mmCIF file of C-alpha atoms in Angstrom:
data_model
loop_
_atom_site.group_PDB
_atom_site.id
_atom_site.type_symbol
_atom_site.label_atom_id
_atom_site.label_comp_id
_atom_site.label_asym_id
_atom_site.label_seq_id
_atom_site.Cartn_x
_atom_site.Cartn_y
_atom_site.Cartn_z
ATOM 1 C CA UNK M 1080 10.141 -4.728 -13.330
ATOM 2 C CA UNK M 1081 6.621 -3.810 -14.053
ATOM 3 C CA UNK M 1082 4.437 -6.668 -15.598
ATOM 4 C CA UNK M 1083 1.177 -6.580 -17.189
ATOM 5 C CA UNK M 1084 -2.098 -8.867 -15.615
ATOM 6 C CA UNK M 1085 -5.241 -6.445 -16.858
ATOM 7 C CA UNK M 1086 -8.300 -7.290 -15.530
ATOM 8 C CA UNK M 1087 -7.513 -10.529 -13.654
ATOM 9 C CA UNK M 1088 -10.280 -12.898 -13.707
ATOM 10 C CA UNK M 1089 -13.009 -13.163 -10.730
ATOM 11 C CA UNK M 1090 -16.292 -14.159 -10.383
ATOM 12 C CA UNK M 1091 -17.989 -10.911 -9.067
ATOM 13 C CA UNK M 1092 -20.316 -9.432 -12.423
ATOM 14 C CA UNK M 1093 -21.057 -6.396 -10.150
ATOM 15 C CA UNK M 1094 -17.719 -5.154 -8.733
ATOM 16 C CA UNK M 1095 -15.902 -2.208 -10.780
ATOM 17 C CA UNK M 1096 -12.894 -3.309 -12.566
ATOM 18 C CA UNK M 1097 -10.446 -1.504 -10.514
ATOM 19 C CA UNK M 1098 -11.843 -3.561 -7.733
ATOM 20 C CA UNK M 1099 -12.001 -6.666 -9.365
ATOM 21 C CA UNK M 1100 -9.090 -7.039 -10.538
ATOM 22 C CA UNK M 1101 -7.658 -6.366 -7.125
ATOM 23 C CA UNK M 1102 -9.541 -8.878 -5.704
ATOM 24 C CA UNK M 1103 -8.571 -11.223 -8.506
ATOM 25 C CA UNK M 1104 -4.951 -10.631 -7.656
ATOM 26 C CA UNK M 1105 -5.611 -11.524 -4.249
ATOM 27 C CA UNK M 1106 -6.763 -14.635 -4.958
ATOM 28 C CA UNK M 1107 -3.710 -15.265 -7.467
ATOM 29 C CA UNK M 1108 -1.375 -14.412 -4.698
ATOM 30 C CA UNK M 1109 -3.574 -17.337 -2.325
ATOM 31 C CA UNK M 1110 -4.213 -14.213 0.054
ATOM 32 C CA UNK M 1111 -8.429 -14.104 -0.679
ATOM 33 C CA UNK M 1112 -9.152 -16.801 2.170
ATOM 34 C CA UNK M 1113 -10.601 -17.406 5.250
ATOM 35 C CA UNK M 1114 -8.509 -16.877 8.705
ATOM 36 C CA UNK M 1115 -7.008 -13.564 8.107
ATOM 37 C CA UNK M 1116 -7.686 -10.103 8.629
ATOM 38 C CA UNK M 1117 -7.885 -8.082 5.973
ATOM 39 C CA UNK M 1118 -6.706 -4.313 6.948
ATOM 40 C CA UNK M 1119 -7.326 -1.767 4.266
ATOM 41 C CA UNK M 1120 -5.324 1.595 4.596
ATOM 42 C CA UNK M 1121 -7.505 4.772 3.631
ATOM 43 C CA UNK M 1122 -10.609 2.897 3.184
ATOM 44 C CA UNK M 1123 -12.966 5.883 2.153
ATOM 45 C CA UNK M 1124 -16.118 4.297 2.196
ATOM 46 C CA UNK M 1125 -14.647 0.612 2.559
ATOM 47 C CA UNK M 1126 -15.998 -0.535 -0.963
ATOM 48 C CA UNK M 1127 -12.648 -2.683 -1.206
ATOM 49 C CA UNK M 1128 -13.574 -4.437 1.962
ATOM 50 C CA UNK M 1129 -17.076 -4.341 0.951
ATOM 51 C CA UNK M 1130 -16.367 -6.641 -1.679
ATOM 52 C CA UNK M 1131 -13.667 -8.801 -0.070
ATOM 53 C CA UNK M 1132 -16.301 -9.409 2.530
ATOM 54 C CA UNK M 1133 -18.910 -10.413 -0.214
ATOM 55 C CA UNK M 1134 -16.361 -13.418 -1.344
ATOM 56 C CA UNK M 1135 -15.892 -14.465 2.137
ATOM 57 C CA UNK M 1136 -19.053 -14.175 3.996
ATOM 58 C CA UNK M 1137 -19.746 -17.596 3.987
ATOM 59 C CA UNK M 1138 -16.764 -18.379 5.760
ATOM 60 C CA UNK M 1139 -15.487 -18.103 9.587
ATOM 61 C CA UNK M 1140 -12.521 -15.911 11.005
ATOM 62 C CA UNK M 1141 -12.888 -13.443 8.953
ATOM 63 C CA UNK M 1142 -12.019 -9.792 10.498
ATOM 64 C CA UNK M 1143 -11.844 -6.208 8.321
ATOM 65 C CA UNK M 1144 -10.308 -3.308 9.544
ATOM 66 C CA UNK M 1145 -10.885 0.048 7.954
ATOM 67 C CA UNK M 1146 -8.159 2.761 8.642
ATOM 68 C CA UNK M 1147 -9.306 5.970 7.154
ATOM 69 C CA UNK M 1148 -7.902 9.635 8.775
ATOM 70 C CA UNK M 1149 -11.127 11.748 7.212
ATOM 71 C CA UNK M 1150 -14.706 11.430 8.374
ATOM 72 C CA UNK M 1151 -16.719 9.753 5.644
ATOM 73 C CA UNK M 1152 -20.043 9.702 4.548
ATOM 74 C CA UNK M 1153 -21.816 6.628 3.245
ATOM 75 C CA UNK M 1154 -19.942 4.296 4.870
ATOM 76 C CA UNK M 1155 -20.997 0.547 3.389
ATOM 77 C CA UNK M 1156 -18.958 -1.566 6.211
ATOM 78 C CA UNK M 1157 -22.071 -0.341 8.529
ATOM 79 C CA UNK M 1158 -24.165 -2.777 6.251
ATOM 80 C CA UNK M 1159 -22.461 -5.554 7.372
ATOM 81 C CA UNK M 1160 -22.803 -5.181 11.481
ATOM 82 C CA UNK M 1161 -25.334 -8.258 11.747
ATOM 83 C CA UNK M 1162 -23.061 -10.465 10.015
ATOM 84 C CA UNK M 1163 -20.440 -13.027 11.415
ATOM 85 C CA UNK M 1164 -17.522 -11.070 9.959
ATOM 86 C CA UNK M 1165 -15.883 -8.686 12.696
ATOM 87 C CA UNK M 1166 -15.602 -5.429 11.299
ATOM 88 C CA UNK M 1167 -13.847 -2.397 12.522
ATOM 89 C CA UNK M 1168 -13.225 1.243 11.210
ATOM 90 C CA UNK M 1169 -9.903 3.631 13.045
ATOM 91 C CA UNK M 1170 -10.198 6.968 12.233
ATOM 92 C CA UNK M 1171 -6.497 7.624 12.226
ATOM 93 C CA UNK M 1172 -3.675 8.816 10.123
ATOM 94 C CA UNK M 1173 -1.828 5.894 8.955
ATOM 95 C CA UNK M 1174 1.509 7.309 10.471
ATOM 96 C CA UNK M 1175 0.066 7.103 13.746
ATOM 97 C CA UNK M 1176 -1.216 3.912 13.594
ATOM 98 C CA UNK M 1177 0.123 0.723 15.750
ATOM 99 C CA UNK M 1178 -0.864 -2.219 14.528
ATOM 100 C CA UNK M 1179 0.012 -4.239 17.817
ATOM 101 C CA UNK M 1180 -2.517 -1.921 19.530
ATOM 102 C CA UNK M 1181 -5.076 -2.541 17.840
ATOM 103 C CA UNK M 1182 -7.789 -5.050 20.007
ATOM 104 C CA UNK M 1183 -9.422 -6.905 17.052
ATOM 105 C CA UNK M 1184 -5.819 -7.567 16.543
ATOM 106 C CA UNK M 1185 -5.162 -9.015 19.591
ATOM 107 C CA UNK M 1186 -8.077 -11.182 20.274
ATOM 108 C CA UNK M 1187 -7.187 -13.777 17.745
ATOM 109 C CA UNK M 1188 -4.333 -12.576 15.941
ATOM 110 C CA UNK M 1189 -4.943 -13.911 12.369
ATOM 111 C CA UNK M 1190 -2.849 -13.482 9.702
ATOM 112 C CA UNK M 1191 -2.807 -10.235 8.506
ATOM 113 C CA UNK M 1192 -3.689 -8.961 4.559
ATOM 114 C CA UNK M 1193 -2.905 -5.207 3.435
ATOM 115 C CA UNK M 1194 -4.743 -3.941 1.161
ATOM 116 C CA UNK M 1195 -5.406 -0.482 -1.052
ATOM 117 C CA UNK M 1196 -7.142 1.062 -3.640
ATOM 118 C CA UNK M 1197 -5.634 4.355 -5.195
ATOM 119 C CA UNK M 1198 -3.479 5.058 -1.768
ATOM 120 C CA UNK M 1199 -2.016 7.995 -2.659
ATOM 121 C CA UNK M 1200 1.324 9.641 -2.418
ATOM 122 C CA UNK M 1201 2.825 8.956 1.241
ATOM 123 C CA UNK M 1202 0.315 6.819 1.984
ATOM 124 C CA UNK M 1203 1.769 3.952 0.399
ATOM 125 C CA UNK M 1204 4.916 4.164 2.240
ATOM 126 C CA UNK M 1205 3.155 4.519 5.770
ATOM 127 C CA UNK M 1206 1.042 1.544 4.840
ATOM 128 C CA UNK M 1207 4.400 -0.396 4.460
ATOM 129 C CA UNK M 1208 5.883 0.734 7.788
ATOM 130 C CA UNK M 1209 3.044 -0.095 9.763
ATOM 131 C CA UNK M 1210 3.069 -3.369 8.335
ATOM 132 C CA UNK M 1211 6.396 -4.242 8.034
ATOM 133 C CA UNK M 1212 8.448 -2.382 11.207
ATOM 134 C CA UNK M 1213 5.849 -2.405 14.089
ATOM 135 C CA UNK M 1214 8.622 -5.038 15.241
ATOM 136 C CA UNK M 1215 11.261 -2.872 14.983
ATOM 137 C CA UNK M 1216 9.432 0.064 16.639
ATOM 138 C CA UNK M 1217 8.985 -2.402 19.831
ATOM 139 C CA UNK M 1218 12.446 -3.821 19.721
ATOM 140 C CA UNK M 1219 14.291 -0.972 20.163
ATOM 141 C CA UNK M 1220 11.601 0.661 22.844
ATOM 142 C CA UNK M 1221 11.140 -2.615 25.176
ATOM 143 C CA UNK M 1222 13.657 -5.561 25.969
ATOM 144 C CA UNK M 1223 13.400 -8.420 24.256
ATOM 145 C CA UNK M 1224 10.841 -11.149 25.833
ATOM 146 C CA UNK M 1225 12.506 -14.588 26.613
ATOM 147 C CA UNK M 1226 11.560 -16.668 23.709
ATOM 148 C CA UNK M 1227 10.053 -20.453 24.261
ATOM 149 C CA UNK M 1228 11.336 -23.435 22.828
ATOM 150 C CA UNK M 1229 7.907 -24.079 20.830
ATOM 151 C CA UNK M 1230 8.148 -20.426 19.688
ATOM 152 C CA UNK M 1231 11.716 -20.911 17.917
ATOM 153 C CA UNK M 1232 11.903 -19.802 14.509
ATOM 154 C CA UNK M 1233 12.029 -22.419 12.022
ATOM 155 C CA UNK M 1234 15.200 -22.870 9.649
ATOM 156 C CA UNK M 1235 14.497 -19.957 6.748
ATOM 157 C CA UNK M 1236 11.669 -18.033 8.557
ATOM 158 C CA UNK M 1237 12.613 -14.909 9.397
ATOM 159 C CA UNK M 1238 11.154 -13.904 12.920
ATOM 160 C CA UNK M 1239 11.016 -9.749 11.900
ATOM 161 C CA UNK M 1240 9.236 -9.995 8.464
ATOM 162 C CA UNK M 1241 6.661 -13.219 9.779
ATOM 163 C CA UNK M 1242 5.607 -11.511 13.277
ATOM 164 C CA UNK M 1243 5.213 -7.643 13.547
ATOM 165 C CA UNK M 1244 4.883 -7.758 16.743
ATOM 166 C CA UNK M 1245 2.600 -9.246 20.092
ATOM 167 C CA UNK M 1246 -0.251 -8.183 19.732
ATOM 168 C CA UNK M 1247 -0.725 -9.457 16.307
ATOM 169 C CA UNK M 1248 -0.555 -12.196 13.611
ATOM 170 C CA UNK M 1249 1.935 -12.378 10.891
ATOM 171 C CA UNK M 1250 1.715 -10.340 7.485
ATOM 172 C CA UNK M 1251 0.879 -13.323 4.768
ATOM 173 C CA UNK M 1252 0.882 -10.483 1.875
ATOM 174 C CA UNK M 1253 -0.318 -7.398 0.182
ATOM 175 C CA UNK M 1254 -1.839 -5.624 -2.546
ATOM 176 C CA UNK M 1255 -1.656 -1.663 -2.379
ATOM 177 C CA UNK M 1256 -2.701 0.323 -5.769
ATOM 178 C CA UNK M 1257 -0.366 3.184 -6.569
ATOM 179 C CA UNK M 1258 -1.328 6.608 -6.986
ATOM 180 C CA UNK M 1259 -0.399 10.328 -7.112
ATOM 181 C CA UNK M 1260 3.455 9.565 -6.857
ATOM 182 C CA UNK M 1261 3.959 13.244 -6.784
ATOM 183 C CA UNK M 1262 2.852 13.485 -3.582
ATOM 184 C CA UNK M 1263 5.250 11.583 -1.789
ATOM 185 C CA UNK M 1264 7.772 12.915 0.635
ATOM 186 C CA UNK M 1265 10.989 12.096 1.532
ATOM 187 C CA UNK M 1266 10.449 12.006 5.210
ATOM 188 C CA UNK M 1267 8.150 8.963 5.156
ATOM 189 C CA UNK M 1268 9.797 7.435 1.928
ATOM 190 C CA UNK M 1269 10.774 3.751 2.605
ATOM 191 C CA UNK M 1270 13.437 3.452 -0.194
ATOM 192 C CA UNK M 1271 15.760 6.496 0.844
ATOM 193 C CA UNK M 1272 18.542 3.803 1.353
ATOM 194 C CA UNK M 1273 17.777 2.926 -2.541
ATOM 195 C CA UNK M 1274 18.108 6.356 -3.395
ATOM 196 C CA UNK M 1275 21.043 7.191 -1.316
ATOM 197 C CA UNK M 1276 22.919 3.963 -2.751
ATOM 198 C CA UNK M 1277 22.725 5.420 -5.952
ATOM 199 C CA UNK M 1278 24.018 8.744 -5.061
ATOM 200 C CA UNK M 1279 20.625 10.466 -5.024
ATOM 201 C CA UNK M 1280 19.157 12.522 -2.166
ATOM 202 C CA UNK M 1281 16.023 14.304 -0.704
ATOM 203 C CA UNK M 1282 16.451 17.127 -3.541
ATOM 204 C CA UNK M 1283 16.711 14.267 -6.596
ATOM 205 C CA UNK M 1284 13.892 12.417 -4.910
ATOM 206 C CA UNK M 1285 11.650 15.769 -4.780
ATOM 207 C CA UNK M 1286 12.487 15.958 -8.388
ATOM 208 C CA UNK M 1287 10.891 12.759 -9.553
ATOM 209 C CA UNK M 1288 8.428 13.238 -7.286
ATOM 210 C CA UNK M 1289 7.211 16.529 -9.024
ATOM 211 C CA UNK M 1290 7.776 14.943 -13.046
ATOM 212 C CA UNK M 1291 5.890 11.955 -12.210
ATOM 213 C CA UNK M 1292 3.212 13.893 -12.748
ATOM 214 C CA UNK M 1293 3.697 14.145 -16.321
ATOM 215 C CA UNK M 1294 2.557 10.957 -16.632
ATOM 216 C CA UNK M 1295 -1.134 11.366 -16.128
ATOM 217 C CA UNK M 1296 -0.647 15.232 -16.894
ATOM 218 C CA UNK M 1297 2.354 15.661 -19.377
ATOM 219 C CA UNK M 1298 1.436 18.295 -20.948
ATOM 220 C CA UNK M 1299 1.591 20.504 -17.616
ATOM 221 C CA UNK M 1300 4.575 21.881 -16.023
ATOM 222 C CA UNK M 1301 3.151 21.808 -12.445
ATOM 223 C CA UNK M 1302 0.860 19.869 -10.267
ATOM 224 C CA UNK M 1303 -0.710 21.978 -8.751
ATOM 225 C CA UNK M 1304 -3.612 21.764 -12.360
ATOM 226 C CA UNK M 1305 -3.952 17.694 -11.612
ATOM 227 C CA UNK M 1306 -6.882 16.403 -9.340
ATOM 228 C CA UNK M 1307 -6.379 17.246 -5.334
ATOM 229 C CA UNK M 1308 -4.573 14.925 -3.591
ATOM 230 C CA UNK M 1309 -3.718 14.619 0.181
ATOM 231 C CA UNK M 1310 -0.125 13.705 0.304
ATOM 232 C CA UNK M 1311 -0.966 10.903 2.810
ATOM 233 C CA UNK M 1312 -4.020 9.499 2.678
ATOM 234 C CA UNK M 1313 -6.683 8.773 0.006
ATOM 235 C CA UNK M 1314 -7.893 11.609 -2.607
ATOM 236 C CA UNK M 1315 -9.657 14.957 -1.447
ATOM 237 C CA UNK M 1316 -12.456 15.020 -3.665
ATOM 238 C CA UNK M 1317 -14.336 18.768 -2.709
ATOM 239 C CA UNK M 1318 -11.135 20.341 -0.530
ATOM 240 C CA UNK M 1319 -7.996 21.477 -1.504
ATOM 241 C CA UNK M 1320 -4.773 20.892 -0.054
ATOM 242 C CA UNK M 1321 -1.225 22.813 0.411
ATOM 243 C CA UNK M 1322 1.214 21.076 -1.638
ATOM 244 C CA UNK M 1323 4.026 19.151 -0.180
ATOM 245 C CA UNK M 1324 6.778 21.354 1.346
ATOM 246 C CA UNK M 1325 9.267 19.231 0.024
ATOM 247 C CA UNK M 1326 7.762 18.872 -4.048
ATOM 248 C CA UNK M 1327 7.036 22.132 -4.077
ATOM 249 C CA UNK M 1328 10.967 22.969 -3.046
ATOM 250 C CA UNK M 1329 11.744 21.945 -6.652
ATOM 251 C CA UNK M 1330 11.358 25.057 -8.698
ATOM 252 C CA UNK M 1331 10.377 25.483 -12.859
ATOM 253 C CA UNK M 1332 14.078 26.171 -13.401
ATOM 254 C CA UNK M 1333 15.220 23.328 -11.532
ATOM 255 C CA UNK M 1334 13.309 20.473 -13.601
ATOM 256 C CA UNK M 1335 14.451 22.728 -16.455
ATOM 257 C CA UNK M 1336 18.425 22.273 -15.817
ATOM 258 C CA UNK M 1337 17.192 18.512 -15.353
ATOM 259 C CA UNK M 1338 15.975 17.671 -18.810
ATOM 260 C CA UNK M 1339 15.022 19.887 -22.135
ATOM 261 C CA UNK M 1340 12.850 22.397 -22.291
ATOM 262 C CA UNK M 1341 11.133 21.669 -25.346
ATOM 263 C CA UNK M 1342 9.134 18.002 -24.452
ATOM 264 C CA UNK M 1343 6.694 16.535 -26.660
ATOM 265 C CA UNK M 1344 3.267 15.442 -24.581
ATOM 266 C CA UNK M 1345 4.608 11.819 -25.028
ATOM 267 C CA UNK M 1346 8.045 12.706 -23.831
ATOM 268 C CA UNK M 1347 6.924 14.230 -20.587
ATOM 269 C CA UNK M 1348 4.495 10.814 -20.253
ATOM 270 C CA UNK M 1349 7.200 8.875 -20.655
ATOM 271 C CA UNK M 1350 9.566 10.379 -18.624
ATOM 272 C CA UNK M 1351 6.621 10.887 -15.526
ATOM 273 C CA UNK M 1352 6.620 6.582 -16.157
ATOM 274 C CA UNK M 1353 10.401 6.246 -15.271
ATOM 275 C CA UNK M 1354 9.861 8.370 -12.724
ATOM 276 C CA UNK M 1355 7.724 6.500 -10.921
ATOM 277 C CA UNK M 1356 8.823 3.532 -11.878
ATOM 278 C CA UNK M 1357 12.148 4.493 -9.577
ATOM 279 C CA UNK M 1358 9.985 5.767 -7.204
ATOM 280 C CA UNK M 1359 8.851 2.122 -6.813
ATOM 281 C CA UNK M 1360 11.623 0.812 -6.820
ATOM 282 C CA UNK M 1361 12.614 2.177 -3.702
ATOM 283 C CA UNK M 1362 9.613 0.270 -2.320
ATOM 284 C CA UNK M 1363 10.456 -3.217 -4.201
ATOM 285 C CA UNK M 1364 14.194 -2.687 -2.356
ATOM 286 C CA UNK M 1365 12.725 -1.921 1.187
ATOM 287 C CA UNK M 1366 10.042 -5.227 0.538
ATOM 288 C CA UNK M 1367 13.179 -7.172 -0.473
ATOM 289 C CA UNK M 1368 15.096 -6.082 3.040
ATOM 290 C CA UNK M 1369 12.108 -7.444 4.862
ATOM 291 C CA UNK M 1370 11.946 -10.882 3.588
ATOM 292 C CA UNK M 1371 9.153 -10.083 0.957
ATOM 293 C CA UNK M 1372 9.138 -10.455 -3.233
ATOM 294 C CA UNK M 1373 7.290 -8.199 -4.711
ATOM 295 C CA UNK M 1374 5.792 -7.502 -8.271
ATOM 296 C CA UNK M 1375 4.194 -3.679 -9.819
ATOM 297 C CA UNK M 1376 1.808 -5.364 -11.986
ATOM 298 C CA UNK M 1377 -0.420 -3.130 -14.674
ATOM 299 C CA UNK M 1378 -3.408 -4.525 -13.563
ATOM 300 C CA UNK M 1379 -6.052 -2.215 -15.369
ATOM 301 C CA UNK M 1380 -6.602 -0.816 -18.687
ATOM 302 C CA UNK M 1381 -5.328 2.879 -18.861
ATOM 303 C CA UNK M 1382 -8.363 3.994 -20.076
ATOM 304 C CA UNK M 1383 -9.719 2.876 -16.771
ATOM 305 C CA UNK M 1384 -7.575 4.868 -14.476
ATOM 306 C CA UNK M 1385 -4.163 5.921 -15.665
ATOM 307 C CA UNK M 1386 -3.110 5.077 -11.935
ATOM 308 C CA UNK M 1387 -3.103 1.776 -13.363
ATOM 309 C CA UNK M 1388 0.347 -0.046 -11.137
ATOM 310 C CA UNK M 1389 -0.652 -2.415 -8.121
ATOM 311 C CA UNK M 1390 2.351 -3.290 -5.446
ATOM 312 C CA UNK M 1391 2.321 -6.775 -4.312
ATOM 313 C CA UNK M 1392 4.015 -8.470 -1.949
ATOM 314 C CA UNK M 1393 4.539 -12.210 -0.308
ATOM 315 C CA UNK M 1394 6.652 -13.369 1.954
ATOM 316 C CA UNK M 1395 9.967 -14.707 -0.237
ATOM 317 C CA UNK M 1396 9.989 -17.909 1.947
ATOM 318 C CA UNK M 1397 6.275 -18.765 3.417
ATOM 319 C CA UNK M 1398 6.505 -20.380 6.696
ATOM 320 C CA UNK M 1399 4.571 -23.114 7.526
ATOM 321 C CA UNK M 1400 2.246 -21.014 9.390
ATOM 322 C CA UNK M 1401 0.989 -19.831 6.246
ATOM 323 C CA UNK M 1402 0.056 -23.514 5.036
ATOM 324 C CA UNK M 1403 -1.254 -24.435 8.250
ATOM 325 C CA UNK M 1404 -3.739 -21.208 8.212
ATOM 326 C CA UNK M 1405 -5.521 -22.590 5.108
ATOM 327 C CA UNK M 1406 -6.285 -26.291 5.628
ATOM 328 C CA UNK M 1407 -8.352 -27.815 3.115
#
């Protein structure tokens, strides 16, 4: 499931690895163009769009928006006010967010990109439903419009996955990096129906929320020693957090009637890997439901960051929107 692209080529000498290979993954995927918006989920400073906007300044219809819950300092989007791109920063939790409400959405509803770098824990799986089910959120809230002949789907497009709603463009694609699976929760999960197929529940899924950890700490029992996260946003760097309600429901002696006491540093690593690893899949299922394919792709070194998976995602059949949004 999980394949291995490190440090994908791109022409930037001065972006960070972590970011370039991102951005070099975008442009695999066709997604680093012009006419889209690009909306990064817990932007922190907005480096990522920093340097999306560097490889696309030259070109028009180009639109960034930064969703970030927390205050931040040193913002760098600020530096690019004066140029033609149209950027935007929401202070907003991801969970509240509504895409279709959005104006810069609305005014000439391009095509929209996620990205994310490091989005930890929950995040990830908020980012996903406010792509993917801003649709679904209207549907069963309003009646249906009357649809126009020259709006008709075409044969193979899927009108759900292709158009999340009025206000805005279609989602061409994504590319989210992973992090801090152990600070996930059930409650926002998007695979519980992967989970639940297999006979597993809110309780299993707290479970391998809590050992993932052993995979960038195995040779610690609990969490609570590894860097502060926030469970749905990006990482809290100076304040700490309470842990998740629903990890910290799994006690010592539960993980110990799950496997043996006596794990080797590797073993716990390993077994922290499969753990997320099924964590993820959960995510590649709920992509699949929505008319997307979907790769977890090592795209670092470990010795760079040991939160080393990216999640993307395309549509499984493109519509011909997509080729007509590019033209050469």
């Amino acid at each position: 499931m999980v394949t291995t692209h490190l440090d994908k080529p791109y022409s930037s000498e001065e972006a960070e690895p972590v970011m370039a290979s991102i951005l070099g993954h975008l442009e695999d995927l066709g997604l680093l163009q012009r006419g889209r918006c690009f909306v990064e989920f817990g932007a922190g400073r907005g480096k990522l769009s920093h340097w999306i906007h560097e490889d696309l300044k030259t070109h028009e219809d180009l639109q960034l928006l930064l969703v970030e819950r927390s205050s931040t300092r040193f913002k760098v989007d600020g530096k690019h006010q004066d140029t033609g791109a149209e950027f935007e920063r929401l202070q907003v939790d991801i969970q509240h967010l509504d895409l279709r409400k959005v104006p810069l959405l609305q005014q000439k509803k391009l095509p929209l990109v996620g990205v994310g770098k490091h989005l930890c824990g929950a995040a990830t799986d908020l980012a996903l439903r406010c792509l993917l089910e801003t649709s679904k959120v209207r549907e069963e809230t309003e009646p249906a419009p009357k649809r126009l002949r020259s709006s008709e789907p075409r044969p193979g497009e899927d009108p759900e996955t292709s158009e999340p709603g009025p206000g805005t463009g279609p989602v061409l694609g994504m590319a989210l990096a992973l992090c801090c699976h152990h600070r996930c929760e059930w409650r926002h999960y998007v695979g519980q129906q992967f989970f639940l197929q297999r006979g597993l529940g809110p309780a299993e899924f707290s479970a391998f929320c809590r050992m993932s950890s052993w995979a960038t700490c195995g040779f610690r029992l609990s969490n609570q020693d590894c860097p502060s996260q926030d469970p749905t946003n990006q990482r809290v760097e100076h304040e700490g957090h309470k842990p998740a309600a629903e990890t910290d429901a799994v006690t010592g002696a539960c993980l110990s009637a799950c496997l043996p006491v006596c794990l080797s540093v590797s073993e716990r690593q390993h077994v922290g890997r499969l753990c997320k690893l099924m964590i993820d899949g959960g995510r590649h299922h709920f992509l699949k439901t929505k008319g997307f394919s979907s790769k977890l792709i090592r795209y670092v070194e470990p010795q760079v960051t040991l939160e080393n998976i990216l999640l993307t995602a395309v549509p499984s059949c493109p519509s011909s929107f997509q080729e007509e949004s590019h033209p050469e």
